mmCIF file of C-alpha atoms in Angstrom:
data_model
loop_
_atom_site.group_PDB
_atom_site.id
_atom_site.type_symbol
_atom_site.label_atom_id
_atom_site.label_comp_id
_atom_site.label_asym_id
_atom_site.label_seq_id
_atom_site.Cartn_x
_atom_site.Cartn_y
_atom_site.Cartn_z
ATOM 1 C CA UNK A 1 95.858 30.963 -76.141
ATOM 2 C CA UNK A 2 96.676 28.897 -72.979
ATOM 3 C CA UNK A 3 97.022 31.801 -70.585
ATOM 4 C CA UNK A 4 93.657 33.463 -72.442
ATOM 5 C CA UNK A 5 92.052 30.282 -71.891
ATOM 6 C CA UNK A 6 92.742 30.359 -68.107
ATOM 7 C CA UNK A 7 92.393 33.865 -67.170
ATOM 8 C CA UNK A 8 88.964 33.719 -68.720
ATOM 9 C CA UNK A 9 87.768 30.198 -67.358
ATOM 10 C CA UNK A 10 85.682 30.396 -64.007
ATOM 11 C CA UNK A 11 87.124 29.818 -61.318
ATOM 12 C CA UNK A 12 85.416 26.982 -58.965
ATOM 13 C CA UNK A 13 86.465 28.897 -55.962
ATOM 14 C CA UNK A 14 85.610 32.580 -56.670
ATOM 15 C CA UNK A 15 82.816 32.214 -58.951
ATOM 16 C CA UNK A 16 84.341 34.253 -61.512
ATOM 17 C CA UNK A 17 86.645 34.344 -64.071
ATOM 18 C CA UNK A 18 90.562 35.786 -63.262
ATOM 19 C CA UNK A 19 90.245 38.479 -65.823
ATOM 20 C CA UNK A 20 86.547 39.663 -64.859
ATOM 21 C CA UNK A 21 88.818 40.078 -61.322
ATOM 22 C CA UNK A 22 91.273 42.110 -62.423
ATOM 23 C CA UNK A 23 89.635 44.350 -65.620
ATOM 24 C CA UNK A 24 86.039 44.176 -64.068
ATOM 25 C CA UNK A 25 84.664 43.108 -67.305
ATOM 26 C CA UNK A 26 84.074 39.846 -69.483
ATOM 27 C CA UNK A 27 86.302 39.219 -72.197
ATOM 28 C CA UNK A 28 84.701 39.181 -75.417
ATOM 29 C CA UNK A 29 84.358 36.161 -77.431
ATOM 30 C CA UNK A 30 85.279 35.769 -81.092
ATOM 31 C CA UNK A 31 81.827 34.167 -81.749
ATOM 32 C CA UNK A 32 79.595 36.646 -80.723
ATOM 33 C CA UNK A 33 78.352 38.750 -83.808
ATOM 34 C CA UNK A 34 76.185 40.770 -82.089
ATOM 35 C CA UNK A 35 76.571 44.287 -81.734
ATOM 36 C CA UNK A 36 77.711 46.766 -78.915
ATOM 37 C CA UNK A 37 74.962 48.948 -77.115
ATOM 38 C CA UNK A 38 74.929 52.584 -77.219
ATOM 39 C CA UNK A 39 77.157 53.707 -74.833
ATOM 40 C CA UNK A 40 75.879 55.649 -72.330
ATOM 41 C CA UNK A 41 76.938 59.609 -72.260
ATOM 42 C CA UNK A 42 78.038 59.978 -68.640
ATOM 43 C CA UNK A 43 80.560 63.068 -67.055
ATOM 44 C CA UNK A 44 84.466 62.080 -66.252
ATOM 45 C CA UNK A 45 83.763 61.998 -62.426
ATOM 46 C CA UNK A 46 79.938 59.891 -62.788
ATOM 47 C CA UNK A 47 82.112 57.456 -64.673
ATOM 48 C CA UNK A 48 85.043 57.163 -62.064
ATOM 49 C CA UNK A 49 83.016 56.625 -59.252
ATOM 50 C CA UNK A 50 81.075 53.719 -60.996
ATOM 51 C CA UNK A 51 83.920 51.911 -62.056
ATOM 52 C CA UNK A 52 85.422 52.611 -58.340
ATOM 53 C CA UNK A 53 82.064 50.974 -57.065
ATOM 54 C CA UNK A 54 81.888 48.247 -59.795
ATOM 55 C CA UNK A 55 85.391 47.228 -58.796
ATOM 56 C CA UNK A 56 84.730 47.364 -54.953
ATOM 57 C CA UNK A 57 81.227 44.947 -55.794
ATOM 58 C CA UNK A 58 83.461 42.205 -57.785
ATOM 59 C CA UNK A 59 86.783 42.288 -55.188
ATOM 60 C CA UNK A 60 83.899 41.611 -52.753
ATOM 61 C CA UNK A 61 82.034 39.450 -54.516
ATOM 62 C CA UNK A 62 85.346 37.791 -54.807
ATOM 63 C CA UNK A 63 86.187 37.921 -51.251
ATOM 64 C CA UNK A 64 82.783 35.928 -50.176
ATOM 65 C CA UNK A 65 83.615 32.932 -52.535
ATOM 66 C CA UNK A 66 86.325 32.541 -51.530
ATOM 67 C CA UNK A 67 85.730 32.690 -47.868
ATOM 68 C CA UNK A 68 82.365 29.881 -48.827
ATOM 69 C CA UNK A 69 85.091 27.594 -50.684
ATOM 70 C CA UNK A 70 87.599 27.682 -47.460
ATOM 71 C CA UNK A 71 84.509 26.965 -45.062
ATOM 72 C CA UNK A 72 83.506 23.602 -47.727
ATOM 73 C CA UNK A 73 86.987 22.368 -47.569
ATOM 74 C CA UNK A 74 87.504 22.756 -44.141
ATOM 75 C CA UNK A 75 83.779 21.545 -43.691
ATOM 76 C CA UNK A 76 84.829 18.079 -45.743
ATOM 77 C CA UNK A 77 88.584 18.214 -44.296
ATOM 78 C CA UNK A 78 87.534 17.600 -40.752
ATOM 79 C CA UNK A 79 84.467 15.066 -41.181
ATOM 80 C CA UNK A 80 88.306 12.978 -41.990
ATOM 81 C CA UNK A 81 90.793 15.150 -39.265
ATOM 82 C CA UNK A 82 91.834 13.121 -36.317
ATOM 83 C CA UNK A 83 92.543 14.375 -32.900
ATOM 84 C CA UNK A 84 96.110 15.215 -32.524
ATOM 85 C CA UNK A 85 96.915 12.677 -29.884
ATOM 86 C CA UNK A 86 100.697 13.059 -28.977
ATOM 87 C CA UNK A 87 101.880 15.562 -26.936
ATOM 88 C CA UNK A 88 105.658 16.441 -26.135
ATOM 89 C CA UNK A 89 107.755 13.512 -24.648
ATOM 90 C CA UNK A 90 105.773 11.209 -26.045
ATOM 91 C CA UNK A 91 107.263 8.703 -28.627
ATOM 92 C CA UNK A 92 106.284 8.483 -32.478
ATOM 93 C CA UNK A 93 107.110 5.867 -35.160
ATOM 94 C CA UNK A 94 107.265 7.861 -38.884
ATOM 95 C CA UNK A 95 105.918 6.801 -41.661
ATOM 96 C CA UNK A 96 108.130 5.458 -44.463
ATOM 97 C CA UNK A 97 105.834 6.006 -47.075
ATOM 98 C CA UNK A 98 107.065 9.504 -48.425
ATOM 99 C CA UNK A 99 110.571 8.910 -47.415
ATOM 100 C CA UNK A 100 113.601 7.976 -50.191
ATOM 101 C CA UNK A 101 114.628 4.198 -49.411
ATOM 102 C CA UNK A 102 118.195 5.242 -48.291
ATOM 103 C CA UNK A 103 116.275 7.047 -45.310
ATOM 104 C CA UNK A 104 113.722 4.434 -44.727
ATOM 105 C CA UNK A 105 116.678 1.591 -44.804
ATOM 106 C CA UNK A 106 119.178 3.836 -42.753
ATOM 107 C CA UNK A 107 118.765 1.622 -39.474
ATOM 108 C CA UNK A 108 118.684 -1.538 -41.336
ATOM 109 C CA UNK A 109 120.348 -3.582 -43.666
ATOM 110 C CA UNK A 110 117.342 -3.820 -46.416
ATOM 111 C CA UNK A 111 117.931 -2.187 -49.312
ATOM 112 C CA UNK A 112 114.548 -2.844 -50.920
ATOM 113 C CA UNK A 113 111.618 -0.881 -51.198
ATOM 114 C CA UNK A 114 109.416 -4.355 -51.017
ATOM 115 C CA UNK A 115 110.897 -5.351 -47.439
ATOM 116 C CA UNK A 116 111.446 -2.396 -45.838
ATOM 117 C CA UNK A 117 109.455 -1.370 -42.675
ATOM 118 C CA UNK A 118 106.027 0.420 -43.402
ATOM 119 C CA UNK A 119 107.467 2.953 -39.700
ATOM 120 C CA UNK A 120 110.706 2.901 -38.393
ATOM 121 C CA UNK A 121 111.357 4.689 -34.656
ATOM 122 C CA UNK A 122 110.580 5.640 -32.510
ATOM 123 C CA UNK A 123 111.753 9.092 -32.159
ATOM 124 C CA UNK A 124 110.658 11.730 -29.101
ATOM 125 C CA UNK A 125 108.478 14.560 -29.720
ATOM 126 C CA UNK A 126 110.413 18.046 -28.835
ATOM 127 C CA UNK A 127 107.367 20.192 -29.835
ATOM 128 C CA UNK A 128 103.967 20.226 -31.142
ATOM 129 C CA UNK A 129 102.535 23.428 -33.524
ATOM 130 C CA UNK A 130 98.934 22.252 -34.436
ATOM 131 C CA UNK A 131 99.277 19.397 -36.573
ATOM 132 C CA UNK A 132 102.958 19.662 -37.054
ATOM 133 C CA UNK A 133 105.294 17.599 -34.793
ATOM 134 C CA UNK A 134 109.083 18.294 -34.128
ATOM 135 C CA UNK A 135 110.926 14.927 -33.890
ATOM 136 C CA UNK A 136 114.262 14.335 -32.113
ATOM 137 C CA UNK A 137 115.648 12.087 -35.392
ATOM 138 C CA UNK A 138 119.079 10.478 -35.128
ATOM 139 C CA UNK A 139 122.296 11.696 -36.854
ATOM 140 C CA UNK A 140 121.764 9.683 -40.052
ATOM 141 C CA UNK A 141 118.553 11.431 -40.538
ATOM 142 C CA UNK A 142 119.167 14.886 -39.172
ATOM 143 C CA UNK A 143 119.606 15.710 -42.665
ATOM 144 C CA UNK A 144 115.844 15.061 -43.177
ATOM 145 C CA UNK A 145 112.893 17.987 -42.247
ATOM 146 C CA UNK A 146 112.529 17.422 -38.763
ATOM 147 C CA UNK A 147 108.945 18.721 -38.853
ATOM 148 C CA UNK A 148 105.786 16.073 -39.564
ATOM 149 C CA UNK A 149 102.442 16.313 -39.424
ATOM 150 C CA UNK A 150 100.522 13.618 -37.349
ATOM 151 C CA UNK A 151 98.910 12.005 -40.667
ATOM 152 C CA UNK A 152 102.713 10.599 -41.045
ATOM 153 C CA UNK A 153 103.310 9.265 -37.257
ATOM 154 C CA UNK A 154 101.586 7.186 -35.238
ATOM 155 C CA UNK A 155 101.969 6.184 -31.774
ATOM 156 C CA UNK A 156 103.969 4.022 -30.316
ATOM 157 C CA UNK A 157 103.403 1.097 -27.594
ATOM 158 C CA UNK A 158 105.543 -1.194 -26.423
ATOM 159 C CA UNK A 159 102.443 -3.741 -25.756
ATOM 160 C CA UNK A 160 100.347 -3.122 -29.098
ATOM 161 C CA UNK A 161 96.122 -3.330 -28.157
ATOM 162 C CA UNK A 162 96.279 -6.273 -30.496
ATOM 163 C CA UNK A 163 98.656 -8.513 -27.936
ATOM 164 C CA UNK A 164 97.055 -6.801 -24.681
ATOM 165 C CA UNK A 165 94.719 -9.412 -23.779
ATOM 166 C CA UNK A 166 97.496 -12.500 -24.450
ATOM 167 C CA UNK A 167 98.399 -14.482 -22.041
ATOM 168 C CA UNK A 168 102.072 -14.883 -21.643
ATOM 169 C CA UNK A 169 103.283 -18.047 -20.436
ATOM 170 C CA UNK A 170 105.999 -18.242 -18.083
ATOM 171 C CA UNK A 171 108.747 -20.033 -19.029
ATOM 172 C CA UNK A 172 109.951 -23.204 -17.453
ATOM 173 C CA UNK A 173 113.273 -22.681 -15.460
ATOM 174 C CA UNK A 174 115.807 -24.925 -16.876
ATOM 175 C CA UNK A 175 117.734 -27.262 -14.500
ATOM 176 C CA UNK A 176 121.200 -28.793 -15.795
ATOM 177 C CA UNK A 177 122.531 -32.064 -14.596
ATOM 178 C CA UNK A 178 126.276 -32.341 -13.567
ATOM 179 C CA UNK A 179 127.521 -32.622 -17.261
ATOM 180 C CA UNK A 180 125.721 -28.983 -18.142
ATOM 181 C CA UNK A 181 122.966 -30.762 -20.083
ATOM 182 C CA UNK A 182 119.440 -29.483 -20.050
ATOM 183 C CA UNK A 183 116.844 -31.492 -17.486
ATOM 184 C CA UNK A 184 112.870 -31.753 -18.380
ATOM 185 C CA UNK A 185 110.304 -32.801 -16.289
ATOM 186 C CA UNK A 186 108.110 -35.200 -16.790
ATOM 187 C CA UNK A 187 103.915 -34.918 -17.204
ATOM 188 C CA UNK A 188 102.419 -37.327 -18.398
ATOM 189 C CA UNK A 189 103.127 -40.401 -20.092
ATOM 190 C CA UNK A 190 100.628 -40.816 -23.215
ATOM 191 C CA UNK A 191 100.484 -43.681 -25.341
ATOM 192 C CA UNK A 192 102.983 -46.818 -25.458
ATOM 193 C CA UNK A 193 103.910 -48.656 -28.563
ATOM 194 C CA UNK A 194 106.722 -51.324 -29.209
ATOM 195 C CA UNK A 195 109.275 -50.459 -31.569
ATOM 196 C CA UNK A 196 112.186 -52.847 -32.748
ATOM 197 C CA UNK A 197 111.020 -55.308 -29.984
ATOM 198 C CA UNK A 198 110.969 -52.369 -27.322
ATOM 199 C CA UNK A 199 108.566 -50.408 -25.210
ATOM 200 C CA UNK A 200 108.081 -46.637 -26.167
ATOM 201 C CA UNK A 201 106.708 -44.255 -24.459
ATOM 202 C CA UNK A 202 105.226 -40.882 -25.690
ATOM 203 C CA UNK A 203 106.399 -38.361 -23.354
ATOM 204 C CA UNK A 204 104.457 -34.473 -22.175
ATOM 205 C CA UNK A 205 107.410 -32.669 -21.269
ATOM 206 C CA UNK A 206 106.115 -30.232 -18.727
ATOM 207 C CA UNK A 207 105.699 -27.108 -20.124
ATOM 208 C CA UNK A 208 106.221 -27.467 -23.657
ATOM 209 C CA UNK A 209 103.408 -28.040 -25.886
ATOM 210 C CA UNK A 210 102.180 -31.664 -27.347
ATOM 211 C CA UNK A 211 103.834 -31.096 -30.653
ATOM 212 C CA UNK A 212 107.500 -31.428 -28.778
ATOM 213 C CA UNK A 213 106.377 -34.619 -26.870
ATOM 214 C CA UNK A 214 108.696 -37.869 -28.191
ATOM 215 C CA UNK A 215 109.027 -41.130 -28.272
ATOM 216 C CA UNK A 216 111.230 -42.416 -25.100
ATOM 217 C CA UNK A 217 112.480 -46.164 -24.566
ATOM 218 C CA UNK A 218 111.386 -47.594 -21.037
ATOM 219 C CA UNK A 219 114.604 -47.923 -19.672
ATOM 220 C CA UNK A 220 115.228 -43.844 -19.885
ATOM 221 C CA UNK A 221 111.330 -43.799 -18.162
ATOM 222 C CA UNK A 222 111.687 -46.303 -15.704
ATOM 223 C CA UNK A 223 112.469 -44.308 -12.697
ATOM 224 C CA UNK A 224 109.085 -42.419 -12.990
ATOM 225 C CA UNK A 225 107.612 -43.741 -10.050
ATOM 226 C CA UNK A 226 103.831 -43.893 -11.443
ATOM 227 C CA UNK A 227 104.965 -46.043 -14.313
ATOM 228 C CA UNK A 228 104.889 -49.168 -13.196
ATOM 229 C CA UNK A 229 100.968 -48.501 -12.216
ATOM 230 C CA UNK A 230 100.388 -46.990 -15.444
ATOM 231 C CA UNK A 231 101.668 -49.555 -16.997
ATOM 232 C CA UNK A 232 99.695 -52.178 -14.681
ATOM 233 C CA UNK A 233 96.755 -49.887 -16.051
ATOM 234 C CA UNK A 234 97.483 -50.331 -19.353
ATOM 235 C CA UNK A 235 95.396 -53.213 -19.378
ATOM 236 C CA UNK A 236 92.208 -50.887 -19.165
ATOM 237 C CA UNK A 237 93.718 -48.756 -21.938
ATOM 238 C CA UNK A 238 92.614 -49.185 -25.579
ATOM 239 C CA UNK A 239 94.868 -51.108 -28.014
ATOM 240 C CA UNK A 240 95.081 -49.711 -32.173
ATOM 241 C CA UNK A 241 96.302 -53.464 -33.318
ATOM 242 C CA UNK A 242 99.580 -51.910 -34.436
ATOM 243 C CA UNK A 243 101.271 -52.587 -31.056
ATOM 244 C CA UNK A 244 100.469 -48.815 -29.805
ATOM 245 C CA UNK A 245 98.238 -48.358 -26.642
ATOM 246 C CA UNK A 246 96.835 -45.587 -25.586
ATOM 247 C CA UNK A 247 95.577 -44.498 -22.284
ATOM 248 C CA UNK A 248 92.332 -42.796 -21.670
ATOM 249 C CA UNK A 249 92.687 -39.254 -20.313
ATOM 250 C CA UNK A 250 91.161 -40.017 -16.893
ATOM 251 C CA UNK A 251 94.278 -42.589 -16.198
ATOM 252 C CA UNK A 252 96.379 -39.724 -17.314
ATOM 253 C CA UNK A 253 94.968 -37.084 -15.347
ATOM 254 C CA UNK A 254 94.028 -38.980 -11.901
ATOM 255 C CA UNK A 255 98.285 -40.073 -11.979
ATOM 256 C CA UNK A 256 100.242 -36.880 -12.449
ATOM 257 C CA UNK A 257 103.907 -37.229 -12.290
ATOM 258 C CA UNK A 258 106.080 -36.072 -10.008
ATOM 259 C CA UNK A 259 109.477 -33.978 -10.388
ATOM 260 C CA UNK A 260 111.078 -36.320 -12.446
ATOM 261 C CA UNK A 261 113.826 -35.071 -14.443
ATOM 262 C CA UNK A 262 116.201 -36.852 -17.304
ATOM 263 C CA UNK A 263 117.844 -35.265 -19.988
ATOM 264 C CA UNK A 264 115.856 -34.380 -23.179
ATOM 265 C CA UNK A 265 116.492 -36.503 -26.192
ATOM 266 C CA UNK A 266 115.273 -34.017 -28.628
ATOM 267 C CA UNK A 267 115.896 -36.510 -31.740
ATOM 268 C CA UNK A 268 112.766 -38.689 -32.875
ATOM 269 C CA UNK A 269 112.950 -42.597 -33.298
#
């Protein structure tokens, strides 16, 4: 009953049902009661040639459909088809998606599917064959097809479009004093507090940002040679009434520092 039911069920692509293809006639159904027509008297070689022609009208007919249905999915299929955009040389990250985890984990240590990385590469491109792409995989994955299409790659840059436009900061050299300990440069000198009967001040290390600026005591700040005015100055500045003082930014700004260096005491009082 299965294979009745699908070699007499229309087909979406030809139009017609797999057994009207191959007999050239409808199967008959169980529920129709009516009765035959008369057939019609006709000689041996007027019936051969119009079942020759009937079969050459439904193999066409055939043909057509099926040549409309590959013109509507190719019609829908590229409205989504992207431009191949690799061409040999070039490098390619693959897709993990359709991969077994043992593959997808074979350059790492991860051995879950939850953490592992959504491409792993990248791998050269030996040849290109439409929308096929020959990678040049490793040995632990020559096992593997070698063969992609593009829908599984994608391409690689070292600077990603989303980073392009960042500035990169240099990075402050690092000087080292005599005993191999790191040396920072001085700023600014921000606010000014006393703490256990001493004066504080918070430090700008020069080129690190505010959230690494610390507390120092004024005997490790005293050979800044703009401290003694700032601190002079400090009688402009604005006072909280818990001891810490803070000076405006124009006091800060119109005395910059000059290529002072101490060691860094990284741990907060």
């Amino acid at each position: 009953m299965i294979e009745y039911a699908h070699a007499t069920l229309v087909s979406s692509s030809l139009k017609l049902s797999p057994f009207f293809v191959d007999t050239g006639r409808k199967s008959k159904n169980p529920l129709d009661t009516g009765t035959d027509a008369a057939p019609v008297v006709q000689s041996r070689v007027e019936h051969a040639f119009r079942f020759v022609q009937h079969r050459q009208e439904v193999i066409e007919r055939a043909r057509k459909n099926l040549l409309d249905a590959q013109a509507a999915q190719k019609k829908f299929y590229d409205k989504r088809r992207a431009e191949n955009p690799f061409k040999v040389g070039d490098l390619a990250l693959l897709s993990t998606q359709d991969l077994n985890i043992s593959h997808a984990t074979a350059e790492t240590t991860l051995r879950s599917r939850k953490f592992i990385p959504r491409f792993i590469g990248p791998y050269a491109i030996l040849a290109i064959q439409g929308n096929v792409v020959l990678l040049d995989l490793p040995a632990n994955l020559k096992h593997l097809s070698l063969c992609f299409n593009i829908d599984k790659l994608k391409v690689y840059t070292s600077n990603p479009d989303r980073f392009e436009g960042r500035v990169i900061p240099k990075s402050t050299p690092v000087i080292f004093d005599d005993d191999g300990a790191p040396l920072h440069v001085v700023e600014a000198l921000i606010k000014k507090r006393i703490f256990n009967r001493q004066p504080e001040y918070l430090v700008k290390w020069h080129g690190l940002p505010h959230h690494e600026n610390t507390w120092e005591r004024e005997r490790d700040v005293k050979h800044v040679k703009s401290l003694a005015s700032t601190a002079q100055g400090s009688s402009s500045s604005r006072s909280s009434g818990t001891g810490l003082v803070e000076f405006s930014s124009l006091e800060v700004s119109c005395q910059p520092l000059h290529a002072l260096e101490r060691a860094h005491q990284s741990a907060l009082r």
